[in-house]
Every structure is written in C-alpha cells, then in structure tokens.
C-alpha cells in the first residue's frame, strides 16, 4: 500500500530535481522514492519496496 509524504524543498533543489527527472524520463515521485530506498538500503534493488 502506498502512503503520501509532503515535503518542502528549496527552490534550487526542486529545479535540479525536475531537470534531472525530465532528462532521465522518470517522474519526480519515482526519483524521490528510489533515492529514499537507496539511502535506507531497502527493497529488492529495483526501487520498489
């Protein structure tokens, strides 16, 4: 089951994130989820828990 998280980030972080996701062809949601999974070293390696 998915949960929602709302967060505030600085403008420069948002701009970098949207630029990265646009060039990588992924959503901001997928990018942030993958980064959290990698940071916590959880999941099965494909960015999904």
mmCIF file of C-alpha atoms in Angstrom, residues 8-35:
data_model
loop_
_atom_site.group_PDB
_atom_site.id
_atom_site.type_symbol
_atom_site.label_atom_id
_atom_site.label_comp_id
_atom_site.label_asym_id
_atom_site.label_seq_id
_atom_site.Cartn_x
_atom_site.Cartn_y
_atom_site.Cartn_z
ATOM 1 C CA UNK A 8 9.168 21.314 1.428
ATOM 2 C CA UNK A 9 12.380 21.708 -0.532
ATOM 3 C CA UNK A 10 14.383 24.749 -1.530
ATOM 4 C CA UNK A 11 13.821 26.156 -4.997
ATOM 5 C CA UNK A 12 17.302 25.149 -6.199
ATOM 6 C CA UNK A 13 16.702 21.541 -5.125
ATOM 7 C CA UNK A 14 13.346 21.476 -6.920
ATOM 8 C CA UNK A 15 14.854 22.919 -10.092
ATOM 9 C CA UNK A 16 17.678 20.372 -10.062
ATOM 10 C CA UNK A 17 15.248 17.542 -9.378
ATOM 11 C CA UNK A 18 12.833 18.472 -12.154
ATOM 12 C CA UNK A 19 15.702 18.957 -14.575
ATOM 13 C CA UNK A 20 17.134 15.551 -13.692
ATOM 14 C CA UNK A 21 13.802 13.741 -13.920
ATOM 15 C CA UNK A 22 12.987 15.330 -17.267
ATOM 16 C CA UNK A 23 16.312 14.256 -18.748
ATOM 17 C CA UNK A 24 16.071 10.774 -17.205
ATOM 18 C CA UNK A 25 12.476 10.272 -18.341
ATOM 19 C CA UNK A 26 11.156 9.421 -14.881
ATOM 20 C CA UNK A 27 8.700 11.075 -12.541
ATOM 21 C CA UNK A 28 9.686 13.175 -9.538
ATOM 22 C CA UNK A 29 7.806 10.668 -7.378
ATOM 23 C CA UNK A 30 9.803 7.719 -8.736
ATOM 24 C CA UNK A 31 13.064 9.628 -8.381
ATOM 25 C CA UNK A 32 12.439 10.580 -4.753
ATOM 26 C CA UNK A 33 11.180 7.089 -3.886
ATOM 27 C CA UNK A 34 14.254 5.489 -5.450
ATOM 28 C CA UNK A 35 16.585 7.899 -3.621
#
